[in-house]
Short mmCIF file of C-alpha atoms in Angstrom, two decimals:
data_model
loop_
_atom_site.label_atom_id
_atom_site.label_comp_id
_atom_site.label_asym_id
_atom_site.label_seq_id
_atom_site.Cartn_x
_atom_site.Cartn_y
_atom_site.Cartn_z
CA UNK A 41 65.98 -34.14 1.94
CA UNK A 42 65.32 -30.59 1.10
CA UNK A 43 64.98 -28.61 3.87
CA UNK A 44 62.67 -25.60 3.36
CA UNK A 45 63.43 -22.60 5.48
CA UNK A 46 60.47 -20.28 6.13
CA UNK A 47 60.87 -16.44 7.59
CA UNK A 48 59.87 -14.41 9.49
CA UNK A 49 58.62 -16.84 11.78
CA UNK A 50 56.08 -14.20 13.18
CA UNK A 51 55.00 -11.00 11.60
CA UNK A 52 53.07 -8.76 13.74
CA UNK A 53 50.74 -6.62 11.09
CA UNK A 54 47.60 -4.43 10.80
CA UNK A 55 44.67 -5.58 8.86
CA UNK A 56 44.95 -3.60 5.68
CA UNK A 57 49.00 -3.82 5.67
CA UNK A 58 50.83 -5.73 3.07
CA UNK A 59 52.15 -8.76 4.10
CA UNK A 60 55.51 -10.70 2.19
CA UNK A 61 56.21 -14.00 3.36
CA UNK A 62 59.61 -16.16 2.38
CA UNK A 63 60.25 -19.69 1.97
CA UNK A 64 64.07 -20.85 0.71
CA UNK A 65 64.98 -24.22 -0.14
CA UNK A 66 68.05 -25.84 0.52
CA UNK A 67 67.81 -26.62 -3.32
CA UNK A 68 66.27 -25.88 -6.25
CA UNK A 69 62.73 -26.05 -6.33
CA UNK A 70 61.62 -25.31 -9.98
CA UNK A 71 58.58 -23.95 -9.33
CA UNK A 72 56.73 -27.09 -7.61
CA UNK A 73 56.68 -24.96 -4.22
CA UNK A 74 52.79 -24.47 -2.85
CA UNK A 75 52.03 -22.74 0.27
CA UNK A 76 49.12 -23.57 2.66
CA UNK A 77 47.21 -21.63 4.87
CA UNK A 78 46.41 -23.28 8.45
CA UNK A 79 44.34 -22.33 11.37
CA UNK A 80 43.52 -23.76 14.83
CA UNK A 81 40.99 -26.75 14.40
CA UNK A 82 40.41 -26.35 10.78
CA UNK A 83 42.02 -28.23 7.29
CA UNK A 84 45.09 -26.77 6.31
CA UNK A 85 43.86 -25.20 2.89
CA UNK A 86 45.98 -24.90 -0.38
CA UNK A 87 46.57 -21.05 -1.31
CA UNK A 88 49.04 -21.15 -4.31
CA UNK A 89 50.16 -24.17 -5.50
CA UNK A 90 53.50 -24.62 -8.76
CA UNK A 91 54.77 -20.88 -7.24
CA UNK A 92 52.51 -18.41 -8.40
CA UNK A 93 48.87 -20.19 -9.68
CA UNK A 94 45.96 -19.47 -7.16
CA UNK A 95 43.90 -22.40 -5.85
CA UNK A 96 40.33 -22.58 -6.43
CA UNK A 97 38.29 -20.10 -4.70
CA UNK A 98 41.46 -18.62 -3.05
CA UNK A 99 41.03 -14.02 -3.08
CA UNK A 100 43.19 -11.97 -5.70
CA UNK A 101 44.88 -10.42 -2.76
CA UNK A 102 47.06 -13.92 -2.23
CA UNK A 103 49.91 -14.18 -4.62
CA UNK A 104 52.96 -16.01 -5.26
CA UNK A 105 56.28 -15.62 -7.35
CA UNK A 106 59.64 -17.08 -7.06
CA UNK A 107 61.44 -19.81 -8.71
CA UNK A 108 64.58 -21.99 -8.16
CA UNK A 109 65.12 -21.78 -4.32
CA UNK A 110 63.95 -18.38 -2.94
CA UNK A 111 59.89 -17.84 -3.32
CA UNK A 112 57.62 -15.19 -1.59
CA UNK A 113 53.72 -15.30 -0.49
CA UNK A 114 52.47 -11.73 -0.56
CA UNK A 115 48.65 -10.77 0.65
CA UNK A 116 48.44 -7.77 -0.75
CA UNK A 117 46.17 -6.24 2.33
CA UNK A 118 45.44 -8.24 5.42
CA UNK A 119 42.04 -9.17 6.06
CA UNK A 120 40.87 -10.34 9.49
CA UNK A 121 40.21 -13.83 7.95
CA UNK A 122 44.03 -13.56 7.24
CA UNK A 123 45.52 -13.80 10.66
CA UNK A 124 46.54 -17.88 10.60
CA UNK A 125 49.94 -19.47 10.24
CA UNK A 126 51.41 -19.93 6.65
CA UNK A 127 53.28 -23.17 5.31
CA UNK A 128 55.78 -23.67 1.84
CA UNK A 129 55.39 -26.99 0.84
CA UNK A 130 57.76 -28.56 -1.63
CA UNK A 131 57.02 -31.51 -4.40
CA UNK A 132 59.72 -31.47 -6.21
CA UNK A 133 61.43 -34.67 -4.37
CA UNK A 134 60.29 -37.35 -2.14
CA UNK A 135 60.22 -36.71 0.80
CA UNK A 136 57.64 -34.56 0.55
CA UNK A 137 58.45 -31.34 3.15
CA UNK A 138 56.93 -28.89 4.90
CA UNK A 139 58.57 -25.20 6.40
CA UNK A 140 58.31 -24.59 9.78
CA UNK A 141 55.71 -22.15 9.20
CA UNK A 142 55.37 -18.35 9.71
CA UNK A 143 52.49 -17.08 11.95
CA UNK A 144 50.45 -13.70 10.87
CA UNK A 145 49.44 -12.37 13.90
CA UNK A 146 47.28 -9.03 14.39
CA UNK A 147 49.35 -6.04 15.81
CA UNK B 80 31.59 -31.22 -3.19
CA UNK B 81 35.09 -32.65 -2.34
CA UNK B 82 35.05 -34.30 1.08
CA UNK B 83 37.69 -36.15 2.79
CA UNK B 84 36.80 -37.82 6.22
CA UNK B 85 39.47 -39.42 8.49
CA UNK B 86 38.04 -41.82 11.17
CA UNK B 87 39.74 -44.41 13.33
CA UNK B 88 41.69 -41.96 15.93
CA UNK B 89 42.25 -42.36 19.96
CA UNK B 90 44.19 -43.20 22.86
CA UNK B 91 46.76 -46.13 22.40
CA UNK B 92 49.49 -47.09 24.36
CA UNK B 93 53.18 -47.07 23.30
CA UNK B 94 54.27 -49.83 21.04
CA UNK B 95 50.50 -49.88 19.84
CA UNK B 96 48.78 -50.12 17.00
CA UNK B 97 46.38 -48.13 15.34
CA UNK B 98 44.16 -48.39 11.90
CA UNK B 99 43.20 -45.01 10.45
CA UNK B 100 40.70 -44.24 7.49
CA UNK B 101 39.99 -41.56 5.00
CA UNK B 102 36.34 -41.91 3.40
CA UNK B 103 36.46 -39.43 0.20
CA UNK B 104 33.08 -38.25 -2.07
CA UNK B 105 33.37 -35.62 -4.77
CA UNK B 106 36.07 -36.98 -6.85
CA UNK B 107 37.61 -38.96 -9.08
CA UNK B 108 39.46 -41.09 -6.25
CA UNK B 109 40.80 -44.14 -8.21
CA UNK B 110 43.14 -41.44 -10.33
CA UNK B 111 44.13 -39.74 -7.29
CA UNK B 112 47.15 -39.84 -5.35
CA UNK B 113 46.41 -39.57 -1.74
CA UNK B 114 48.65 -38.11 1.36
CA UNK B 115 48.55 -38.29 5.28
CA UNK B 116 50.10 -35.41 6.83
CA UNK B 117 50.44 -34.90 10.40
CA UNK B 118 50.41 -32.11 13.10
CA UNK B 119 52.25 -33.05 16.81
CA UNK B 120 50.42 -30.40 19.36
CA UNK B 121 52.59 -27.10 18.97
CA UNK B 122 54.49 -27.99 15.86
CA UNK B 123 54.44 -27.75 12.29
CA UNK B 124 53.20 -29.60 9.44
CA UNK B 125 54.73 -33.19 8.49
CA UNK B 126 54.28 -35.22 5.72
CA UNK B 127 54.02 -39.23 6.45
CA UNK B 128 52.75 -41.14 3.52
CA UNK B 129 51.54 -41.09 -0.32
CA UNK B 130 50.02 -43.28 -2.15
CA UNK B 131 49.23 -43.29 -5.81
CA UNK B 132 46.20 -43.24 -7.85
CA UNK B 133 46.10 -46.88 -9.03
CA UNK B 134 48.02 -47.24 -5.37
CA UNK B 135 51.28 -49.21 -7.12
CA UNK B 136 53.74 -46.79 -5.67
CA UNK B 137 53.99 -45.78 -1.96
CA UNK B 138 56.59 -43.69 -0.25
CA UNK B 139 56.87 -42.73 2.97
CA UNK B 140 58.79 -40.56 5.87
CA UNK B 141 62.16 -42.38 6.79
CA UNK B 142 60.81 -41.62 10.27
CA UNK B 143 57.48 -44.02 9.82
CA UNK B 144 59.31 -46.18 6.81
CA UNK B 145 58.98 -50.04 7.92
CA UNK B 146 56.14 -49.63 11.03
CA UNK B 147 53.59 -47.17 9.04
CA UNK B 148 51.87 -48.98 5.89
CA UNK B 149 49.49 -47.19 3.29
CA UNK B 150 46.55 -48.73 1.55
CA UNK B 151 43.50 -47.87 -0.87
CA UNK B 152 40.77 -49.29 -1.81
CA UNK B 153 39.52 -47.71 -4.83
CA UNK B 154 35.78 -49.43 -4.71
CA UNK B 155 35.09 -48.58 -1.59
CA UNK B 156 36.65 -44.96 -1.94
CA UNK B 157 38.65 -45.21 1.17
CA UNK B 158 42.85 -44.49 2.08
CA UNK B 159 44.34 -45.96 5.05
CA UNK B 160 46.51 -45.67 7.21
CA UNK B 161 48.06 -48.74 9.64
CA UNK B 162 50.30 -47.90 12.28
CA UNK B 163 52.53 -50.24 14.25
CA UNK B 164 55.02 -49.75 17.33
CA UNK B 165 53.70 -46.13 17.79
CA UNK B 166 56.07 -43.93 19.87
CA UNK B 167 54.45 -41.20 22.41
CA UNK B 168 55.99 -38.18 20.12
CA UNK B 169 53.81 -39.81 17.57
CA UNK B 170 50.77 -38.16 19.23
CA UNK B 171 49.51 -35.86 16.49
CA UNK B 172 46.29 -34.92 14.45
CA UNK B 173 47.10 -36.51 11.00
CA UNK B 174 45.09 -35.32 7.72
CA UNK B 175 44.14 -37.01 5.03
CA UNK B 176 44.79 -34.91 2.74
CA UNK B 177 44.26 -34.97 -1.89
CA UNK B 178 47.70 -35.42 -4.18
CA UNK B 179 51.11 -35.61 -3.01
CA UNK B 180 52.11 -37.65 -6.22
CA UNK B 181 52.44 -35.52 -8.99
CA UNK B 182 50.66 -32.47 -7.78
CA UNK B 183 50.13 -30.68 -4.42
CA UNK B 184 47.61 -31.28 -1.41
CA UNK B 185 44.73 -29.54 -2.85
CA UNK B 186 41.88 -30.96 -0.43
CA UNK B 187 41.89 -32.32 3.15
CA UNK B 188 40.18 -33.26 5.49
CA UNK B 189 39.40 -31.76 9.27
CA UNK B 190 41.91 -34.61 10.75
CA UNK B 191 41.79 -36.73 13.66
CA UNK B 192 43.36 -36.99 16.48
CA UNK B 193 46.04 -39.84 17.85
CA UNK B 194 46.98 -39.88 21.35
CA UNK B 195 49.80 -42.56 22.19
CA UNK B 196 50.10 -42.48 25.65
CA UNK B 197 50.05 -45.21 28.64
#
């Protein structure tokens, strides 16, 4: 099972700030690494989905990059929508797994 | 519009059973690999089951592998879920959730939730 390994698990930020996010996996990935976006009582929703290719509808100011085992969200500045907990995803083996997660909260 | 909408959630008692659906509009469902995903109160994100387009391959957690079974029907548009000998730490909100197969979750629904408690 590839275990993916998320951090920080909390980052306390401004909105406006620049936020980096990391997700490692215990292997290699390729690129088939997505990351989710999930908050309380809604659908998880897909943000960036092979690495670095934006999901439909999802703002210029989410990006991705990374290949092989180490891969980074960034939002380039935090908008108040923003503030949710953040999920890598891997599909590059079965079974399918999740990080733990790393929560954006508001400073 | 893409719309995924899980029914079939509630209160059942350890060592239950429970049937859960997923009626989806919008899409091209026969050619779509489908996923349930669940969320225990507090935790993160776990996958449970996929199911491919034409529905001849399953796979599934090792933790659900042998009481959890996943089904489509591709006329009526529907995934489901059946789950046997439910275990209390089961209690989650599962998703239905797009892909899985050869592509990630790109669509899901608002889930529902399963209580297993006596």
């Amino acid at each position: 099972e590839i275990v993916l390994t998320q951090s920080p698990v909390t980052l306390s930020l401004s909105p406006g700030e620049r936020a980096t996010l990391s997700c490692r996996a215990s292997q290699s990935l390729s690129n088939y690494l997505a990351w989710y976006q999930h908050k309380p009582g809604q659908a998880p929703r897909l943000l960036i989905y092979d690495a670095s290719n934006r999901a439909t509808g999802i703002p210029t100011r989410f990006s991705g990059s990374g290949s092989g085992t180490d891969f980074t969200l960034t939002i380039s500045s935090l908008e108040p929508e923003d503030f949710a907990v953040y999920y890598c995803q891997q599909r590059t083996s079965w079974p399918r797994t999740f990080g733990q997660g790393t929560k954006v909260e508001i400073k | 519009e893409v719309q995924l909408l899980e029914s079939g959630g509630g209160l059942v008692q350890p060592g239950g059973s429970r049937r859960l659906s997923c009626a989806a509009s919008g899409f091209t469902f026969w050619n779509s690999a489908m996923t349930w995903v669940r969320q225990v109160p507090g935790k993160g994100l776990e996958w449970v089951s996929t199911i491919s387009g034409f529905g001849g391959e399953t796979f599934y957690a090792d933790s659900v592998k042998g009481r959890f079974t996943i089904s489509r029907d591709n006329f009526k548009n529907t995934v489901s879920l059946q789950m046997n000998s439910l275990r209390t730490e089961e209690t989650a909100v599962y998703y239905c959730a797009r892909g899985g197969h050869f592509s990630h979750f790109d669509y899901w629904g608002q889930g529902i939730l399963v209580t297993v408690s006596s």
